[in-house]
PDB file of C-alpha atoms in Angstrom:
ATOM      1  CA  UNK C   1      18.311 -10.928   1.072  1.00 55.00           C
ATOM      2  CA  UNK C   2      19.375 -10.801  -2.401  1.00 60.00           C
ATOM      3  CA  UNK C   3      20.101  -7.465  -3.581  1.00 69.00           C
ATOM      4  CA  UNK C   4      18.597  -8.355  -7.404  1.00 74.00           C
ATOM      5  CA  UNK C   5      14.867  -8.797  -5.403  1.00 74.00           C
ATOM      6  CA  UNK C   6      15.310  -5.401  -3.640  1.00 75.00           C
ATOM      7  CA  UNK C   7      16.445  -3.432  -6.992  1.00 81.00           C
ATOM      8  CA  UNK C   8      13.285  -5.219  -8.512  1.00 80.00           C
ATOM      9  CA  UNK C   9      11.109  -3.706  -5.420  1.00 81.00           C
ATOM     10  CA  UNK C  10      12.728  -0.445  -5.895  1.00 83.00           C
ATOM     11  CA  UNK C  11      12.085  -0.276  -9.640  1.00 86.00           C
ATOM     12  CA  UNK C  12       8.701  -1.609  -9.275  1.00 84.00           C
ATOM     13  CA  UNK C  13       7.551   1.224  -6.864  1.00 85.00           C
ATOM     14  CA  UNK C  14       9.493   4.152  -8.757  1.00 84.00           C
ATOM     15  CA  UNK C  15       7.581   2.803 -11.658  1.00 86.00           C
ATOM     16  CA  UNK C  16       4.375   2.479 -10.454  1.00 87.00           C
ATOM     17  CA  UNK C  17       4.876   6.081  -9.037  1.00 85.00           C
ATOM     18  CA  UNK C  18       6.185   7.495 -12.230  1.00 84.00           C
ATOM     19  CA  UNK C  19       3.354   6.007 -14.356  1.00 84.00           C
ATOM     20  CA  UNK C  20       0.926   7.561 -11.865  1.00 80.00           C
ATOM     21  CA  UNK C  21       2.667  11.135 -12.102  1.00 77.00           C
ATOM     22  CA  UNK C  22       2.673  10.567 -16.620  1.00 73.00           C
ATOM     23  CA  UNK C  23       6.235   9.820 -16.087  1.00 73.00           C
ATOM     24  CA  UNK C  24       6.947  13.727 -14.480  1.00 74.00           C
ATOM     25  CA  UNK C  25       9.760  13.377 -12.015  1.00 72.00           C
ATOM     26  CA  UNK C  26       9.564  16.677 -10.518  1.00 73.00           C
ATOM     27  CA  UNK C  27       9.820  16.553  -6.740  1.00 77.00           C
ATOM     28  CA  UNK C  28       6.386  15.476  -5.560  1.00 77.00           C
ATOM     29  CA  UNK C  29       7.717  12.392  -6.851  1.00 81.00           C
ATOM     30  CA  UNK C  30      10.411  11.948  -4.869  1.00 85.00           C
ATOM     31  CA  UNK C  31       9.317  13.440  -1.602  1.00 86.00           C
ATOM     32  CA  UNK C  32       6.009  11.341  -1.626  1.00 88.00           C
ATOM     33  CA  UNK C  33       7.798   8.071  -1.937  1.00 89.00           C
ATOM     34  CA  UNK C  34      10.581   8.994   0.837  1.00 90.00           C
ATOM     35  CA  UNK C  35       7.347   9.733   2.949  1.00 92.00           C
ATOM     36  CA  UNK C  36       5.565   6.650   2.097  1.00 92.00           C
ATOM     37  CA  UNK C  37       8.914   4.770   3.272  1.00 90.00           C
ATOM     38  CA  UNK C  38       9.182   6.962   6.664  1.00 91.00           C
ATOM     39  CA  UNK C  39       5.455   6.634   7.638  1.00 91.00           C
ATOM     40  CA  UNK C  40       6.227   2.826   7.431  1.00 89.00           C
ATOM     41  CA  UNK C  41       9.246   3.668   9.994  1.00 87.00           C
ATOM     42  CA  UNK C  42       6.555   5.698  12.117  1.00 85.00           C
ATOM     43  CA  UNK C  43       3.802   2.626  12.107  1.00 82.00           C
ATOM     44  CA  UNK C  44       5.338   0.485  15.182  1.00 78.00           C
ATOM     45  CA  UNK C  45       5.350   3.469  17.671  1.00 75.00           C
ATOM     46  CA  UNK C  46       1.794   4.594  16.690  1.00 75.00           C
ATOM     47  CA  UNK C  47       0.309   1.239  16.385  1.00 71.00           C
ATOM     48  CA  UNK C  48       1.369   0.628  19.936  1.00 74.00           C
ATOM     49  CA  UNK C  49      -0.551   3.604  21.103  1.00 75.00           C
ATOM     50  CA  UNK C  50      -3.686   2.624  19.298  1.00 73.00           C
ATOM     51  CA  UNK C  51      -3.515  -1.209  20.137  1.00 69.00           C
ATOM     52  CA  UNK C  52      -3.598  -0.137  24.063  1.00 72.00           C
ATOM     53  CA  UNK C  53      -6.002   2.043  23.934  1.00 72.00           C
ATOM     54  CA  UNK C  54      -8.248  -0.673  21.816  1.00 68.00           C
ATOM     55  CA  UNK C  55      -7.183  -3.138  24.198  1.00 67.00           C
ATOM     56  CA  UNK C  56      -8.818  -1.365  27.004  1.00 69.00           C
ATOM     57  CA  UNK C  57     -11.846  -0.443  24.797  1.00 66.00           C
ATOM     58  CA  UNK C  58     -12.135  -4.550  24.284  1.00 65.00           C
ATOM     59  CA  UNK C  59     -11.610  -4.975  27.459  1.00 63.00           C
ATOM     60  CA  UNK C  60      -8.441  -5.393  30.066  1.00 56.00           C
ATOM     61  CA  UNK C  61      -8.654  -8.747  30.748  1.00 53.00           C
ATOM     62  CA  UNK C  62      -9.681  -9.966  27.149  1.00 62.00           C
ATOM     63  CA  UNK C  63      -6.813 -10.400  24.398  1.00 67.00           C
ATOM     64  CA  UNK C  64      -7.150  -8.857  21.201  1.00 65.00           C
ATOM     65  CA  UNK C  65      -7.587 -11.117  18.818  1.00 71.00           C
ATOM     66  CA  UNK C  66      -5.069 -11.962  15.793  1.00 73.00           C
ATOM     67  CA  UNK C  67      -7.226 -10.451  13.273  1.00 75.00           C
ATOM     68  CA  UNK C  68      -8.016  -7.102  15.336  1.00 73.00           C
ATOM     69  CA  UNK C  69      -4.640  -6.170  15.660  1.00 75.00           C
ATOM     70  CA  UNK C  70      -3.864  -6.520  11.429  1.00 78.00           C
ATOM     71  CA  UNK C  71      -6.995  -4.518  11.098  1.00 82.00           C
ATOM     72  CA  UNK C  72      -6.019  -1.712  13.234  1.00 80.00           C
ATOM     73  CA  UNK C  73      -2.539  -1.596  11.729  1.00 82.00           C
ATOM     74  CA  UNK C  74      -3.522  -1.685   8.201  1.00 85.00           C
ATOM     75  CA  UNK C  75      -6.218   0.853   9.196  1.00 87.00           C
ATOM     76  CA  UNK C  76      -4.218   2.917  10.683  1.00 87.00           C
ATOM     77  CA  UNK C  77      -0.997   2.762   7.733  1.00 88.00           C
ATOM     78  CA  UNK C  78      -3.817   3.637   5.598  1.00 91.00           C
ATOM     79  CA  UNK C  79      -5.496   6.894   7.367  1.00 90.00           C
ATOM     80  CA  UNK C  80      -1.273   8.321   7.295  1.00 91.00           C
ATOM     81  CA  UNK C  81      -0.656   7.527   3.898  1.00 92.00           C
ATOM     82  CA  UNK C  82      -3.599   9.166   2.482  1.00 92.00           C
ATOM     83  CA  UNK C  83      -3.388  12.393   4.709  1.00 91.00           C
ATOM     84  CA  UNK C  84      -0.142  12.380   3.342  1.00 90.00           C
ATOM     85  CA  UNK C  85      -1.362  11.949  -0.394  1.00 89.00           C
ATOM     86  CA  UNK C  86      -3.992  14.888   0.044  1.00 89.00           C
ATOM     87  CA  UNK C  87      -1.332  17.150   2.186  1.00 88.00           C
ATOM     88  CA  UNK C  88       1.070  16.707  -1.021  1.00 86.00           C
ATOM     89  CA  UNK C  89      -1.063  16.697  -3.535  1.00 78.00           C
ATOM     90  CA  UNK C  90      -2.527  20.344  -2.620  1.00 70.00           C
ATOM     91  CA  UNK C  91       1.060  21.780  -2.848  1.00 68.00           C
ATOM     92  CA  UNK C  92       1.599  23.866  -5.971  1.00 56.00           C
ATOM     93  CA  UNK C  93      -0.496  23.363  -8.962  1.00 52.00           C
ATOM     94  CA  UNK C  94      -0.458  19.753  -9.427  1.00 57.00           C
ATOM     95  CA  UNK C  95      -2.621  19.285 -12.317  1.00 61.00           C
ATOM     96  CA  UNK C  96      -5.045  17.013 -13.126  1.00 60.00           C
ATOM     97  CA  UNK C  97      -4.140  13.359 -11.135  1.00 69.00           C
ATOM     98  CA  UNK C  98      -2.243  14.974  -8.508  1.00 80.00           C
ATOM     99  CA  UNK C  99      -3.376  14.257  -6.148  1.00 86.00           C
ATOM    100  CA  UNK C 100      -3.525  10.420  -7.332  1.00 86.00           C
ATOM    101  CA  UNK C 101       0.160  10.368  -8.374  1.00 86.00           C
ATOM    102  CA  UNK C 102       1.055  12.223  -4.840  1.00 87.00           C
ATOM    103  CA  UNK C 103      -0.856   9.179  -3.414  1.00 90.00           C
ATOM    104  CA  UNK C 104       0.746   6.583  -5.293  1.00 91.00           C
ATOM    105  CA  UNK C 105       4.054   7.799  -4.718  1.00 91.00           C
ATOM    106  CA  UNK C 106       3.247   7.759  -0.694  1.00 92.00           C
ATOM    107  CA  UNK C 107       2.056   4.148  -0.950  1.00 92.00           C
ATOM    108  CA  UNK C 108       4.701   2.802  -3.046  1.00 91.00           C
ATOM    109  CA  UNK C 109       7.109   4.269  -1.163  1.00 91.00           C
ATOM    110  CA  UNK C 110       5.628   2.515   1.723  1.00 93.00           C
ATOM    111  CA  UNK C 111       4.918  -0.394   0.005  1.00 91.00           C
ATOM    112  CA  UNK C 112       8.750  -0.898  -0.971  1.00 89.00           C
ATOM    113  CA  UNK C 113       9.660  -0.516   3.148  1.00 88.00           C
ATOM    114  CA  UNK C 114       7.119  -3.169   4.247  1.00 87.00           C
ATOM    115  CA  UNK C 115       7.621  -5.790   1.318  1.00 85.00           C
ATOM    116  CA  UNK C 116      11.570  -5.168   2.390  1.00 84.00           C
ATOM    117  CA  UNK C 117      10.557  -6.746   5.661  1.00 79.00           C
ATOM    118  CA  UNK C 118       8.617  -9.540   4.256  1.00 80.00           C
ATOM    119  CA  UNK C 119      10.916 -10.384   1.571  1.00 79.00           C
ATOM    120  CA  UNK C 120      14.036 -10.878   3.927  1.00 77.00           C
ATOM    121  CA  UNK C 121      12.103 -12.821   6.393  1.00 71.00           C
ATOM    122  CA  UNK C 122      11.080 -15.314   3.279  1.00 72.00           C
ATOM    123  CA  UNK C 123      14.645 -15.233   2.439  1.00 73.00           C
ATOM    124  CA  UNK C 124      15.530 -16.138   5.668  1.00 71.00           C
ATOM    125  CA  UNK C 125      13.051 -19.039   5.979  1.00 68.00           C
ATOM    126  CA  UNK C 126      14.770 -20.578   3.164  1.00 67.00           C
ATOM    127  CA  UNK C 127      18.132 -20.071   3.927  1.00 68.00           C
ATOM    128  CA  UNK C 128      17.728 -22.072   7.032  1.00 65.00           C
ATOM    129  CA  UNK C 129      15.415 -25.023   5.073  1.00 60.00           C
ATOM    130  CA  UNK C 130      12.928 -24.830   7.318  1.00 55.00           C
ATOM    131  CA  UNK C 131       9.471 -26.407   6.457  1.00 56.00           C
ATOM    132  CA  UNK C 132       6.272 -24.746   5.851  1.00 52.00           C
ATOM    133  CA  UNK C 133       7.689 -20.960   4.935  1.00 53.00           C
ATOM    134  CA  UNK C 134       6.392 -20.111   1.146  1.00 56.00           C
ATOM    135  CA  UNK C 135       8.797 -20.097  -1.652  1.00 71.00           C
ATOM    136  CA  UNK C 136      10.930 -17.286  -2.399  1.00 76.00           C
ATOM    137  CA  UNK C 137       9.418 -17.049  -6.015  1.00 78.00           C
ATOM    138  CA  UNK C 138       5.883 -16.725  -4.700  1.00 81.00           C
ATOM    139  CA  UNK C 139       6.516 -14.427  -1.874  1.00 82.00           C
ATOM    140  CA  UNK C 140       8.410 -12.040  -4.183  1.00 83.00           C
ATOM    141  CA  UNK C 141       5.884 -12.130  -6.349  1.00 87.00           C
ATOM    142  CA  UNK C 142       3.059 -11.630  -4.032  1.00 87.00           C
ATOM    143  CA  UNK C 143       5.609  -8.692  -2.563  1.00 86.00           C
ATOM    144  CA  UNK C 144       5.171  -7.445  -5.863  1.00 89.00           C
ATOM    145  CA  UNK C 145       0.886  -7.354  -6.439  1.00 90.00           C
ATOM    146  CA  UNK C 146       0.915  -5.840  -2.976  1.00 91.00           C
ATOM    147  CA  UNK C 147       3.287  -3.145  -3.574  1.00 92.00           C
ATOM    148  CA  UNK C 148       1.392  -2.120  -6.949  1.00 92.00           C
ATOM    149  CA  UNK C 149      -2.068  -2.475  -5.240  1.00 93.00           C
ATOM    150  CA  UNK C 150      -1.143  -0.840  -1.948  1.00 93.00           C
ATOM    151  CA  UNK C 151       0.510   2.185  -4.042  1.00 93.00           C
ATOM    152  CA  UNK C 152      -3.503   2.167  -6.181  1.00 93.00           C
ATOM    153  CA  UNK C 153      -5.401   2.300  -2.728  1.00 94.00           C
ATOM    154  CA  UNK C 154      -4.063   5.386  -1.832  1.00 94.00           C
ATOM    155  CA  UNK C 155      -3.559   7.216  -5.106  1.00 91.00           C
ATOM    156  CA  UNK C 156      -7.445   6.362  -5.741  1.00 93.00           C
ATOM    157  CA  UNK C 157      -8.747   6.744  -2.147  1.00 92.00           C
ATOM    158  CA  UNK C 158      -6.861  10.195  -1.931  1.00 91.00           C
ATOM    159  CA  UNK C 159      -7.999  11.444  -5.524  1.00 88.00           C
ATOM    160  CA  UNK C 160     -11.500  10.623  -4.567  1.00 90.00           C
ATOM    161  CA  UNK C 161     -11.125  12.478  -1.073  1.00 91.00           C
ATOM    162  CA  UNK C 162      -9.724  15.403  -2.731  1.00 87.00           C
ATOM    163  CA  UNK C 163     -13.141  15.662  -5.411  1.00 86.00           C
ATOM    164  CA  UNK C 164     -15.230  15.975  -2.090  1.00 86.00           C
ATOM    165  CA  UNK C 165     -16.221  12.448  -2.740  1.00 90.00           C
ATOM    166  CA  UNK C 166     -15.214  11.227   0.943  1.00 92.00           C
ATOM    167  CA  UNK C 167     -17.768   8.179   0.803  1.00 93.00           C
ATOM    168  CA  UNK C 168     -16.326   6.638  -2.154  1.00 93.00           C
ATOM    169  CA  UNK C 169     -12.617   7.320  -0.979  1.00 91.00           C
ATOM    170  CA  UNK C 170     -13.272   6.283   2.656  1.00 92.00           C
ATOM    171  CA  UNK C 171     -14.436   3.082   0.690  1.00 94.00           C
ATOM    172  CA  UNK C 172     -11.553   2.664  -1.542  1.00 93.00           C
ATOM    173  CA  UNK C 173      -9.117   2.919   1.350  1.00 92.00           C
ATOM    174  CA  UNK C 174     -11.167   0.552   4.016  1.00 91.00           C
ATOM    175  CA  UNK C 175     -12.325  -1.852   1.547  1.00 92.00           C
ATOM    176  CA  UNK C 176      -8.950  -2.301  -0.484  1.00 91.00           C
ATOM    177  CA  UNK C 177      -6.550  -2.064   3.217  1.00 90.00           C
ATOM    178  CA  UNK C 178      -9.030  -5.253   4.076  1.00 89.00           C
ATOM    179  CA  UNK C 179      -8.590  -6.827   0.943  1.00 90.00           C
ATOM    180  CA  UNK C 180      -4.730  -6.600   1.088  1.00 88.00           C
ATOM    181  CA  UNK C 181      -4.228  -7.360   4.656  1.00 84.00           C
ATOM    182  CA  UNK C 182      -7.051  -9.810   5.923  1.00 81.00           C
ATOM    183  CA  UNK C 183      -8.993 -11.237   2.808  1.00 81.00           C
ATOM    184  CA  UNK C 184      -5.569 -12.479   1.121  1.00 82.00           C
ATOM    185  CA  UNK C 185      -5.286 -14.576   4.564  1.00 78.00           C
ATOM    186  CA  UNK C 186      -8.128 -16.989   3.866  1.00 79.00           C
ATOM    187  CA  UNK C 187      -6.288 -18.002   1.032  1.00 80.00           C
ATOM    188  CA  UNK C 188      -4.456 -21.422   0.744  1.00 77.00           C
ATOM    189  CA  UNK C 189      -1.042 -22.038  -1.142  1.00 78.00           C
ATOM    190  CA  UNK C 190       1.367 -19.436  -2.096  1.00 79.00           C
ATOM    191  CA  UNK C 191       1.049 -19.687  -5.523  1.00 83.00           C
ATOM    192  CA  UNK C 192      -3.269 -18.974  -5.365  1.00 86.00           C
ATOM    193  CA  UNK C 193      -2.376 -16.266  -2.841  1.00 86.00           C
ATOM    194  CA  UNK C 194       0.469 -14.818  -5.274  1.00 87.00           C
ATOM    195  CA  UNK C 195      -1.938 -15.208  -8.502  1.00 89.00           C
ATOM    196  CA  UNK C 196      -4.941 -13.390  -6.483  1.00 91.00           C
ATOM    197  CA  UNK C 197      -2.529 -10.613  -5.378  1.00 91.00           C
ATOM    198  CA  UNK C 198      -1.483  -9.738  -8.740  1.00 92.00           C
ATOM    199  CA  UNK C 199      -5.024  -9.406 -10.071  1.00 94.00           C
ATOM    200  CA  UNK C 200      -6.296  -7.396  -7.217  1.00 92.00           C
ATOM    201  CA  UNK C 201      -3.009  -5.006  -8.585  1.00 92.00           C
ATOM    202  CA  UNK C 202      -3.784  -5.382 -12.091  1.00 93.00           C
ATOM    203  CA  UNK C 203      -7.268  -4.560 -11.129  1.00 94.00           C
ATOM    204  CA  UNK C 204      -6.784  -1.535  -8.887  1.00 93.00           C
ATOM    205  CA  UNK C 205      -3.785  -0.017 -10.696  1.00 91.00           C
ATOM    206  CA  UNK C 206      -5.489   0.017 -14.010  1.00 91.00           C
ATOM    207  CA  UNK C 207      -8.461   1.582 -12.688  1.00 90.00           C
ATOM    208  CA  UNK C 208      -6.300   4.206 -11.322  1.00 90.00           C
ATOM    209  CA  UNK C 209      -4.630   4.506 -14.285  1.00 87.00           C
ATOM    210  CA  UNK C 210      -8.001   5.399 -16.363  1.00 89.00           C
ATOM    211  CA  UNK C 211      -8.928   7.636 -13.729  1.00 87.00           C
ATOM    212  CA  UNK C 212      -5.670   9.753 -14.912  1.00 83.00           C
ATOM    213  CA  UNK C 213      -5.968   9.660 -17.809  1.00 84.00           C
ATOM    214  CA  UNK C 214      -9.425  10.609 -17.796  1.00 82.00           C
ATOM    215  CA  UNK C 215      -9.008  13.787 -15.473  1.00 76.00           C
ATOM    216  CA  UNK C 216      -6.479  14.384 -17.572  1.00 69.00           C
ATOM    217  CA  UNK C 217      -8.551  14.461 -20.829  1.00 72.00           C
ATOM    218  CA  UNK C 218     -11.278  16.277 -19.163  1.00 71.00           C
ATOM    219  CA  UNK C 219      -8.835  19.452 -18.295  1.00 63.00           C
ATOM    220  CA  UNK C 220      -7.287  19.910 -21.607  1.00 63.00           C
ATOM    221  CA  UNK C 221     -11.314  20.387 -22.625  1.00 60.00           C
TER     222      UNK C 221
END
């Protein structure tokens, strides 16, 4: 995998995470993206534990299918990341948006593992010319509208919880995990799937953005 695409990963989520936090590197920063990228590490082991237990739920002799287990996973990626977002953002006194720019650092962090994955198996596809893999341009880009929209999820979904407001965040988190991991699937082509992706991040990061910014207004009244 080239190393230009990962530095562009890693820049993206430190960016994404700084902008969240009004460009404040303190440590909140840092820790909550180096847990975003170990809760990614964490996924496989727990995921197993919940997929058995659904599969006996479904039933023994039935097999899950396809879309079942990306829902649980996603599901499940979600609920950690934004415990973790409301477990860091109540340490200290964050501020206004803390608890958003705790959350955004989690899932950008995160984000940055998983698109890692992605991005060197597209790499590999290539490298060995074989047919029907998406191009490296449009998987990096689509790498990079999940990263940014991933990372808004849980800053929003957290910053919501932490108001009291768990309907709304329970919301944010289910419907925007869904939208990332199952309702990109129906899409056809690489390049509609890339272009969708990087709305749905333009969309969700600048509404967390104004959500900052507006907390942020409202304390220094």
């Amino acid at each position: 995998m080239a190393w230009t695409s990962t530095l562009l990963l890693l820049t993206l989520g430190l960016g994404t995470a700084a902008v969240a936090n009004r460009f404040r590197f303190d440590a909140r920063l840092i820790v909550g993206f180096g847990v975003g990228a170990g809760l990614f590490l964490v996924i496989p082991g727990v995921s197993r534990a919940v997929v058995a237990l659904a599969s006996v739920v479904w039933g023994a002799h039935k097999e899950l299918p396809t879309w079942v287990f990306v829902v649980l996973n996603g599901l499940l990626a979600q609920l950690l990341q934004t415990t973790a977002a409301l477990a860091l953002g109540g340490v200290g006194r964050p501020g206004a948006g803390g608890v958003e720019g705790a959350g955004t650092a989690v899932g950008a962090g995160f984000g940055l593992a998983s698109e890692f994955g992605i991005l060197r198996g597209a790499y590999e596809v290539a490298e060995l010319g074989l047919p029907g893999g998406p191009g490296v341009g449009w998987a990096f880009l689509g790498s990079l509208g999940r990263l940014a929209a991933g990372s808004a999820v849980t800053g929003l979904s957290g910053g919501l919880m932490a108001e009291g407001r768990w309907v709304e965040g329970v919301v944010v988190a289910v419907g925007g995990r869904l939208l990332l991991d199952l309702g990109l699937r129906f899409l056809e082509g690489p390049a509609r799937v890339a272009g969708v992706t990087l709305l749905c991040a333009a969309v969700l990061f600048g509404g967390l953005v104004v959500r900052i910014r507006s907390l942020a207004s409202h304390q220094r009244r």
